[in-house]
GROMACS .gro file of C-alpha atoms in nm:
model
  384
    1MET     CA    1   0.010  -0.028   0.010
    2ASN     CA    2   0.150   0.400  -0.067
    3VAL     CA    3   0.118   0.590   0.201
    4PHE     CA    4  -0.035   0.862   0.109
    5ALA     CA    5   0.234   1.132   0.132
    6ARG     CA    6   0.111   1.499   0.167
    7PRO     CA    7   0.152   1.644  -0.205
    8LEU     CA    8   0.064   1.943  -0.104
    9ALA     CA    9   0.362   1.986   0.142
   10ALA     CA   10   0.577   2.108  -0.129
   11LEU     CA   11   0.374   2.337  -0.307
   12ALA     CA   12   0.585   2.648  -0.444
   13ILE     CA   13   0.468   2.960  -0.347
   14GLY     CA   14   0.596   3.112  -0.721
   15VAL     CA   15   0.532   3.486  -0.652
   16MET     CA   16   0.628   3.608  -0.310
   17LEU     CA   17   0.365   3.771  -0.064
   18GLY     CA   18   0.419   4.196  -0.114
   19THR     CA   19   0.634   4.172  -0.489
   20ALA     CA   20   0.369   4.139  -0.669
   21PRO     CA   21   0.065   4.312  -0.846
   22ALA     CA   22  -0.236   4.180  -0.645
   23LEU     CA   23  -0.423   4.101  -0.960
   24CYS     CA   24  -0.307   3.882  -1.232
   25SER     CA   25  -0.330   4.014  -1.610
   26ALA     CA   26  -0.674   3.973  -1.735
   27GLU     CA   27  -0.780   3.660  -1.954
   28ILE     CA   28  -1.026   3.543  -2.166
   29VAL     CA   29  -1.158   3.165  -2.078
   30GLU     CA   30  -1.343   2.988  -2.285
   31GLY     CA   31  -1.614   2.740  -2.110
   32GLN     CA   32  -1.842   2.505  -2.222
   33ALA     CA   33  -2.085   2.260  -2.194
   34PRO     CA   34  -2.368   2.040  -2.315
   35ILE     CA   35  -2.700   2.096  -2.324
   36ILE     CA   36  -2.905   1.858  -2.179
   37ASP     CA   37  -3.248   1.728  -2.209
   38GLY     CA   38  -3.289   2.168  -2.338
   39ASN     CA   39  -3.217   2.265  -2.020
   40VAL     CA   40  -2.972   2.603  -2.166
   41ASP     CA   41  -3.018   2.757  -1.835
   42GLN     CA   42  -2.854   2.472  -1.673
   43ALA     CA   43  -2.590   2.458  -1.961
   44ARG     CA   44  -2.548   2.839  -1.929
   45TYR     CA   45  -2.458   2.778  -1.586
   46ALA     CA   46  -2.185   2.512  -1.664
   47ALA     CA   47  -2.026   2.634  -1.900
   48ARG     CA   48  -1.909   2.911  -1.673
   49GLN     CA   49  -1.856   2.694  -1.374
   50ASP     CA   50  -1.624   2.542  -1.629
   51ALA     CA   51  -1.419   2.856  -1.726
   52MET     CA   52  -1.353   2.923  -1.400
   53ARG     CA   53  -1.251   2.602  -1.312
   54THR     CA   54  -1.031   2.622  -1.644
   55TYR     CA   55  -0.927   2.952  -1.510
   56VAL     CA   56  -0.859   2.887  -1.135
   57GLU     CA   57  -0.634   2.551  -1.146
   58GLY     CA   58  -0.454   2.720  -1.404
   59LYS     CA   59  -0.343   3.000  -1.174
   60VAL     CA   60  -0.307   2.790  -0.867
   61GLY     CA   61  -0.079   2.519  -1.098
   62VAL     CA   62   0.172   2.862  -1.093
   63HIS     CA   63   0.215   2.787  -0.722
   64VAL     CA   64   0.290   2.402  -0.809
   65GLN     CA   65   0.635   2.155  -0.906
   66SER     CA   66   0.524   1.813  -0.984
   67SER     CA   67   0.191   1.648  -1.165
   68THR     CA   68   0.117   1.462  -0.818
   69GLU     CA   69   0.111   1.831  -0.682
   70VAL     CA   70  -0.089   1.893  -0.974
   71ASP     CA   71  -0.363   1.632  -0.908
   72MET     CA   72  -0.379   1.785  -0.529
   73GLY     CA   73  -0.403   2.142  -0.639
   74MET     CA   74  -0.761   2.011  -0.795
   75VAL     CA   75  -0.881   1.990  -0.399
   76VAL     CA   76  -0.729   2.419  -0.386
   77SER     CA   77  -0.950   2.457  -0.665
   78ASP     CA   78  -1.304   2.352  -0.499
   79ARG     CA   79  -1.224   2.522  -0.187
   80ILE     CA   80  -1.133   2.885  -0.365
   81LEU     CA   81  -1.448   2.773  -0.654
   82THR     CA   82  -1.677   2.725  -0.336
   83ASN     CA   83  -1.578   3.110  -0.188
   84SER     CA   84  -1.482   3.260  -0.565
   85ASN     CA   85  -1.617   3.589  -0.383
   86GLY     CA   86  -1.254   3.781  -0.424
   87TYR     CA   87  -1.065   3.529  -0.532
   88VAL     CA   88  -1.177   3.557  -0.908
   89GLN     CA   89  -1.317   3.847  -1.070
   90LEU     CA   90  -1.588   3.869  -1.368
   91LYS     CA   91  -1.501   4.174  -1.598
   92ARG     CA   92  -1.681   4.054  -1.862
   93VAL     CA   93  -1.864   3.838  -2.058
   94VAL     CA   94  -1.690   3.818  -2.404
   95ASP     CA   95  -1.954   3.615  -2.591
   96GLU     CA   96  -2.162   3.345  -2.521
   97LYS     CA   97  -2.371   3.149  -2.786
   98GLN     CA   98  -2.460   2.788  -2.862
   99ALA     CA   99  -2.363   2.535  -3.142
  100ASN     CA  100  -2.479   2.176  -3.206
  101GLY     CA  101  -2.620   2.110  -2.921
  102ILE     CA  102  -2.350   2.274  -2.668
  103TYR     CA  103  -2.356   2.644  -2.502
  104ILE     CA  104  -2.001   2.781  -2.545
  105VAL     CA  105  -1.878   3.144  -2.315
  106HIS     CA  106  -1.593   3.303  -2.346
  107LEU     CA  107  -1.509   3.488  -1.975
  108ASP     CA  108  -1.270   3.844  -1.926
  109LEU     CA  109  -1.128   3.681  -1.550
  110ASP     CA  110  -0.889   3.803  -1.337
  111ALA     CA  111  -0.754   3.698  -0.982
  112ASP     CA  112  -0.619   3.812  -0.735
  113THR     CA  113  -0.222   3.658  -0.666
  114HIS     CA  114  -0.235   3.719  -0.269
  115LEU     CA  115  -0.542   3.532  -0.212
  116MET     CA  116  -0.452   3.219  -0.443
  117GLU     CA  117  -0.134   3.203  -0.254
  118THR     CA  118  -0.288   3.192   0.071
  119ALA     CA  119  -0.583   2.955  -0.076
  120VAL     CA  120  -0.307   2.700  -0.097
  121ALA     CA  121  -0.103   2.730   0.199
  122ASP     CA  122  -0.417   2.702   0.412
  123VAL     CA  123  -0.500   2.369   0.271
  124GLN     CA  124  -0.084   2.283   0.293
  125SER     CA  125  -0.083   2.401   0.676
  126ARG     CA  126  -0.429   2.217   0.778
  127LEU     CA  127  -0.319   1.883   0.621
  128GLU     CA  128   0.040   1.948   0.823
  129ALA     CA  129  -0.195   1.988   1.140
  130LEU     CA  130  -0.362   1.621   1.078
  131GLU     CA  131  -0.072   1.487   1.012
  132ALA     CA  132   0.044   1.485   1.411
  133ASN     CA  133  -0.282   1.405   1.506
  134SER     CA  134  -0.291   1.032   1.481
  135SER     CA  135  -0.693   0.970   1.658
  136ARG     CA  136  -0.844   1.071   1.344
  137SER     CA  137  -1.036   0.803   1.147
  138GLY     CA  138  -0.863   0.642   0.816
  139VAL     CA  139  -1.026   0.572   0.484
  140SER     CA  140  -0.835   0.353   0.211
  141VAL     CA  141  -0.942   0.441  -0.145
  142ALA     CA  142  -0.942   0.229  -0.467
  143VAL     CA  143  -1.106   0.457  -0.773
  144GLY     CA  144  -1.067   0.293  -1.075
  145GLY     CA  145  -1.207   0.337  -1.444
  146ARG     CA  146  -1.315   0.168  -1.790
  147ASP     CA  147  -1.320   0.284  -2.064
  148GLU     CA  148  -1.616   0.264  -2.343
  149ASN     CA  149  -1.484  -0.094  -2.459
  150GLY     CA  150  -1.566  -0.251  -2.041
  151ARG     CA  151  -1.168  -0.213  -2.026
  152TYR     CA  152  -1.027  -0.131  -1.757
  153GLU     CA  153  -0.819   0.203  -1.698
  154SER     CA  154  -0.617   0.331  -1.384
  155VAL     CA  155  -0.685   0.689  -1.274
  156PRO     CA  156  -0.378   0.729  -1.006
  157GLN     CA  157  -0.471   1.125  -1.064
  158LEU     CA  158  -0.857   1.081  -0.977
  159ASN     CA  159  -0.654   0.880  -0.669
  160ASN     CA  160  -0.395   1.136  -0.554
  161TYR     CA  161  -0.741   1.370  -0.595
  162VAL     CA  162  -1.003   1.139  -0.354
  163ARG     CA  163  -0.733   1.099  -0.117
  164GLY     CA  164  -0.699   1.477  -0.092
  165LYS     CA  165  -1.036   1.531  -0.089
  166MET     CA  166  -1.099   1.327   0.240
  167GLU     CA  167  -0.767   1.423   0.411
  168ASP     CA  168  -0.915   1.818   0.339
  169LYS     CA  169  -1.211   1.678   0.488
  170GLY     CA  170  -0.976   1.530   0.865
  171PHE     CA  171  -0.942   1.177   0.735
  172PHE     CA  172  -0.551   0.970   0.704
  173ALA     CA  173  -0.614   0.907   0.345
  174VAL     CA  174  -0.446   0.595   0.131
  175THR     CA  175  -0.448   0.386  -0.161
  176ASN     CA  176  -0.529   0.047  -0.139
  177ASP     CA  177  -0.338  -0.128  -0.370
  178GLY     CA  178  -0.497  -0.431  -0.306
  179VAL     CA  179  -0.759  -0.399  -0.413
  180LEU     CA  180  -0.701  -0.228  -0.769
  181GLN     CA  181  -0.525  -0.497  -0.872
  182TYR     CA  182  -0.857  -0.688  -0.790
  183MET     CA  183  -1.048  -0.413  -0.972
  184ALA     CA  184  -0.828  -0.429  -1.273
  185THR     CA  185  -0.894  -0.766  -1.340
  186HIS     CA  186  -1.236  -0.845  -1.218
  187PRO     CA  187  -1.510  -0.808  -1.483
  188ASP     CA  188  -1.778  -0.729  -1.326
  189LEU     CA  189  -1.774  -0.531  -0.952
  190ASP     CA  190  -2.115  -0.577  -0.885
  191ASP     CA  191  -2.104  -0.921  -0.893
  192PRO     CA  192  -2.234  -0.959  -0.513
  193ASN     CA  193  -1.890  -1.179  -0.456
  194ALA     CA  194  -1.681  -0.912  -0.572
  195LEU     CA  195  -1.796  -0.690  -0.247
  196VAL     CA  196  -1.714  -0.984  -0.009
  197GLU     CA  197  -1.383  -1.021  -0.182
  198ILE     CA  198  -1.315  -0.631  -0.227
  199ARG     CA  199  -1.372  -0.598   0.223
  200HIS     CA  200  -1.147  -0.902   0.272
  201LEU     CA  201  -0.835  -0.737   0.048
  202ALA     CA  202  -0.934  -0.413   0.194
  203ARG     CA  203  -0.879  -0.538   0.598
  204GLN     CA  204  -0.563  -0.744   0.400
  205TYR     CA  205  -0.400  -0.460   0.319
  206ARG     CA  206  -0.461  -0.149   0.531
  207GLU     CA  207  -0.285  -0.019   0.863
  208MET     CA  208  -0.521   0.199   1.054
  209GLU     CA  209  -0.844   0.251   0.810
  210ASN     CA  210  -1.148   0.142   0.913
  211ALA     CA  211  -1.337   0.259   0.546
  212LEU     CA  212  -1.253   0.198   0.210
  213LEU     CA  213  -1.387   0.445  -0.067
  214ARG     CA  214  -1.420   0.255  -0.399
  215GLY     CA  215  -1.474   0.358  -0.696
  216THR     CA  216  -1.542   0.284  -1.069
  217LEU     CA  217  -1.526   0.576  -1.343
  218SER     CA  218  -1.710   0.358  -1.661
  219THR     CA  219  -1.696   0.554  -1.981
  220GLN     CA  220  -2.062   0.506  -2.144
  221SER     CA  221  -2.007   0.726  -2.490
  222ILE     CA  222  -1.812   0.962  -2.680
  223THR     CA  223  -1.963   1.164  -2.912
  224ARG     CA  224  -1.880   1.475  -3.107
  225GLN     CA  225  -2.070   1.686  -3.163
  226GLY     CA  226  -1.999   2.033  -3.407
  227GLY     CA  227  -1.676   2.132  -3.258
  228SER     CA  228  -1.663   1.940  -2.935
  229TYR     CA  229  -1.632   1.616  -2.775
  230VAL     CA  230  -1.895   1.528  -2.504
  231ALA     CA  231  -1.896   1.241  -2.275
  232VAL     CA  232  -2.063   1.058  -2.068
  233VAL     CA  233  -1.921   0.867  -1.753
  234HIS     CA  234  -2.100   0.648  -1.502
  235ALA     CA  235  -2.027   0.679  -1.130
  236SER     CA  236  -2.038   0.400  -0.887
  237PHE     CA  237  -1.867   0.432  -0.589
  238GLU     CA  238  -1.856   0.272  -0.221
  239LEU     CA  239  -1.802   0.359   0.123
  240ILE     CA  240  -1.715  -0.037   0.239
  241GLY     CA  241  -1.723   0.021   0.637
  242LEU     CA  242  -1.398  -0.275   0.803
  243ASP     CA  243  -1.479  -0.299   1.098
  244ASN     CA  244  -1.845  -0.396   1.017
  245ASN     CA  245  -2.085  -0.507   0.730
  246ALA     CA  246  -2.200  -0.159   0.668
  247SER     CA  247  -2.185   0.007   0.348
  248ASN     CA  248  -2.279   0.367   0.154
  249SER     CA  249  -2.277   0.377  -0.214
  250PHE     CA  250  -2.385   0.706  -0.486
  251ALA     CA  251  -2.380   0.635  -0.815
  252ASN     CA  252  -2.574   0.874  -1.141
  253TYR     CA  253  -2.423   1.026  -1.466
  254PHE     CA  254  -2.225   1.280  -1.529
  255THR     CA  255  -2.216   1.384  -1.833
  256ALA     CA  256  -1.898   1.639  -2.030
  257SER     CA  257  -1.839   1.864  -2.299
  258ALA     CA  258  -1.471   1.998  -2.451
  259SER     CA  259  -1.278   2.038  -2.735
  260SER     CA  260  -1.085   1.704  -2.746
  261VAL     CA  261  -1.189   1.320  -2.605
  262VAL     CA  262  -0.952   1.318  -2.306
  263GLY     CA  263  -1.104   1.654  -2.177
  264ALA     CA  264  -1.422   1.545  -2.239
  265LYS     CA  265  -1.372   1.236  -2.105
  266GLN     CA  266  -1.159   1.379  -1.821
  267LYS     CA  267  -1.399   1.656  -1.701
  268ALA     CA  268  -1.668   1.411  -1.686
  269GLN     CA  269  -1.522   1.261  -1.490
  270GLU     CA  270  -1.402   1.453  -1.241
  271MET     CA  271  -1.736   1.623  -1.207
  272ALA     CA  272  -1.840   1.243  -1.036
  273VAL     CA  273  -1.551   1.192  -0.855
  274ARG     CA  274  -1.682   1.573  -0.724
  275GLU     CA  275  -2.001   1.476  -0.617
  276ALA     CA  276  -1.920   1.137  -0.489
  277VAL     CA  277  -1.683   1.226  -0.265
  278ASP     CA  278  -1.916   1.550  -0.144
  279ALA     CA  279  -2.230   1.274  -0.068
  280LEU     CA  280  -2.012   0.996   0.110
  281GLY     CA  281  -1.737   1.203   0.263
  282GLN     CA  282  -2.023   1.385   0.467
  283LYS     CA  283  -2.166   0.974   0.587
  284ALA     CA  284  -1.757   0.890   0.638
  285LEU     CA  285  -1.721   1.220   0.878
  286LYS     CA  286  -2.020   1.046   1.064
  287THR     CA  287  -1.882   0.715   1.183
  288ASP     CA  288  -1.778   0.615   1.507
  289GLN     CA  289  -1.718   0.241   1.399
  290ARG     CA  290  -1.309   0.276   1.526
  291GLU     CA  291  -1.158   0.586   1.720
  292ASN     CA  292  -0.808   0.565   1.804
  293ARG     CA  293  -0.775   0.784   2.157
  294GLY     CA  294  -0.388   0.822   2.371
  295GLY     CA  295  -0.276   0.548   2.145
  296VAL     CA  296  -0.569   0.330   2.284
  297HIS     CA  297  -0.784   0.110   2.040
  298HIS     CA  298  -1.184   0.113   2.091
  299ILE     CA  299  -1.442   0.013   1.910
  300LYS     CA  300  -1.799   0.153   2.001
  301THR     CA  301  -2.121  -0.045   1.864
  302MET     CA  302  -2.445  -0.162   1.958
  303LEU     CA  303  -2.494  -0.549   2.011
  304VAL     CA  304  -2.864  -0.684   1.985
  305PHE     CA  305  -2.998  -0.979   2.088
  306SER     CA  306  -3.342  -1.144   1.990
  307ASN     CA  307  -3.536  -1.484   2.098
  308LEU     CA  308  -3.445  -1.501   2.440
  309GLY     CA  309  -3.730  -1.647   2.615
  310ASP     CA  310  -3.731  -1.557   3.018
  311ALA     CA  311  -3.580  -1.213   2.907
  312ALA     CA  312  -3.492  -1.082   3.221
  313GLY     CA  313  -3.288  -1.357   3.340
  314ARG     CA  314  -3.120  -1.412   2.963
  315SER     CA  315  -3.078  -1.027   2.994
  316ARG     CA  316  -2.838  -1.066   3.292
  317GLU     CA  317  -2.639  -1.352   3.178
  318ILE     CA  318  -2.562  -1.137   2.887
  319MET     CA  319  -2.439  -0.862   3.093
  320ALA     CA  320  -2.210  -1.064   3.322
  321ALA     CA  321  -2.035  -1.173   3.031
  322LEU     CA  322  -1.998  -0.916   2.842
  323SER     CA  323  -1.868  -0.784   3.150
  324SER     CA  324  -1.632  -1.058   3.135
  325MET     CA  325  -1.554  -1.040   2.802
  326GLY     CA  326  -1.397  -0.675   2.847
  327ILE     CA  327  -1.725  -0.496   2.719
  328HIS     CA  328  -1.768  -0.219   2.877
  329VAL     CA  329  -2.134  -0.169   2.810
  330ILE     CA  330  -2.242   0.199   2.802
  331ARG     CA  331  -2.654   0.197   2.804
  332SER     CA  332  -2.857  -0.143   2.776
  333GLY     CA  333  -3.263  -0.181   2.786
  334LEU     CA  334  -3.521  -0.431   2.678
  335THR     CA  335  -3.731  -0.301   2.373
  336SER     CA  336  -4.078  -0.352   2.330
  337SER     CA  337  -4.011  -0.612   2.038
  338GLY     CA  338  -3.899  -0.832   2.321
  339THR     CA  339  -3.507  -0.707   2.228
  340PHE     CA  340  -3.173  -0.619   2.492
  341GLN     CA  341  -2.981  -0.378   2.309
  342ALA     CA  342  -2.638  -0.289   2.441
  343PHE     CA  343  -2.412   0.018   2.346
  344VAL     CA  344  -2.111  -0.097   2.367
  345ASP     CA  345  -1.702  -0.013   2.431
  346ALA     CA  346  -1.412  -0.271   2.375
  347THR     CA  347  -1.057  -0.214   2.379
  348GLN     CA  348  -0.913  -0.538   2.390
  349TYR     CA  349  -1.048  -0.688   1.992
  350GLN     CA  350  -0.873  -0.567   1.681
  351ASP     CA  351  -1.210  -0.519   1.492
  352THR     CA  352  -1.616  -0.580   1.576
  353GLY     CA  353  -1.539  -0.940   1.387
  354ALA     CA  354  -1.321  -1.035   1.683
  355MET     CA  355  -1.538  -0.902   1.915
  356GLN     CA  356  -1.817  -1.066   1.769
  357GLU     CA  357  -1.669  -1.429   1.702
  358ALA     CA  358  -1.574  -1.429   2.107
  359ILE     CA  359  -1.968  -1.295   2.181
  360THR     CA  360  -2.100  -1.567   1.989
  361GLN     CA  361  -1.876  -1.827   2.109
  362GLN     CA  362  -1.958  -1.730   2.527
  363LEU     CA  363  -2.308  -1.701   2.532
  364GLY     CA  364  -2.364  -1.979   2.241
  365CYS     CA  365  -2.574  -1.659   2.030
  366THR     CA  366  -2.548  -1.720   1.649
  367SER     CA  367  -2.449  -1.345   1.499
  368LEU     CA  368  -2.677  -1.230   1.226
  369MET     CA  369  -2.599  -1.029   0.943
  370ASP     CA  370  -2.729  -0.676   0.962
  371GLU     CA  371  -2.877  -0.603   0.650
  372GLY     CA  372  -2.969  -0.232   0.758
  373ALA     CA  373  -2.684  -0.123   0.874
  374THR     CA  374  -2.469   0.231   0.798
  375VAL     CA  375  -2.167   0.331   0.810
  376GLY     CA  376  -2.135   0.557   1.142
  377SER     CA  377  -2.420   0.324   1.294
  378SER     CA  378  -2.263   0.033   1.352
  379LYS     CA  379  -2.490  -0.231   1.440
  380MET     CA  380  -2.430  -0.617   1.539
  381GLN     CA  381  -2.700  -0.872   1.575
  382PHE     CA  382  -2.736  -1.176   1.747
  383THR     CA  383  -3.029  -1.459   1.800
  384PHE     CA  384  -3.078  -1.794   2.046
   0.00000   0.00000   0.00000
C-alpha cells in the first residue's frame, strides 16, 4: 500500500507576498457544457463554472512544482470555487452562444494573486496539522476506470484527488493497491461476491483505516458534436466499513463537453468524483465504528440480542458475559419487541469481527447479518 505522503507539503509559492501586483493580468477563458434535455439555463451556468474552474486551476498550477501536486491542486481549486468571491473577478462576458447542442461562453477573468497564494498555504497547513493528529479516522481509496469498450483504465490522478479530498475533510487517507489490482482484473464489480472479496482485500492491505472508498468510473459514450466532444461517464462508488458490514453507495451519470476526447472524458470523471466524495465524505465523517484515543483502540457498537426466552434472566446473563469479556456497556435495555440492546465500548479486540466471534462463543448464540446498517451506525445482531 502506498501511504499518502502529503503532496501539498511541497507546494511552491511562485510569487512572494508583497512583491507582485494584487491582480493577475486579465485573461479570456472559454467554458462549455452540453445542453441536456433542452435546459439552456443549466448549460449556461455549467459553462460559466467550467470557465471559472479552468481559470482557477491554471492559477493554482502556478504554485505547483510536480505532476502529483497538480492532481492535489484540484483540492485547492475546489476550496476556492466554493467561495469564489474575492478570489476571482468576472470583468465581463465576452460572448456566449449555442452550437450543436453545446453552450459556449468566453469570460474575461481576473484573479487576486495574494488570495490564491493564501488558499494554497491554508490547505497545506491544514494537511500538515492533521498529519500530527493520530486519533483521526482512516479511509483507504481505490478508484478505477473503464473505457467505452469496458476495458480497465488506471486513473492515478483521481486517486490522488480523492485522497486529497478526504484529507481535506479530516481523514487519514491511503491508496489501497490490493483492491485496485483486483478491480483491474475482475470484469464484473456488480457481482455480489466481488464486494465480499473487495472487503477482504481492503482488510488485508490496510494499516489504520476503518473504511474503504471504492469507485468505478465507466465511460458510457463519447460523441462528436460540431467542434466539441461530449462524454458520458457512469460513477459507482461505495463507502465500505472494514470493522463491520456497513456500506453506503453513490451512483449517477455525468455528462461533460470539451474540445478534445480526453478533455471531455476527464471533465466528466472529475465531476463524478467531486460529487461522489462530497456525498460519501459526509457519511464518513459520522463514522463511529473505530476510534483511537491515547493510542488505545476503541470499538463502539450496538449489540442486539433476540429470541431471549426468559428476557429478564437472559439479559442479566448477557450483561455478566460482556463484563467478563472486557466489553464495557455504556447503556442497555429491553425493547418493546422483546430484544435486548446494549451500546458498548471495547478496547481489547482488533475489530468487530473478532468481538463478534468471542460473543457467540461465550454466550452460545448465533450472529446475524444486519442489512440495514450504515457506516457510522455500527450494529451487530445475535439470536439464541
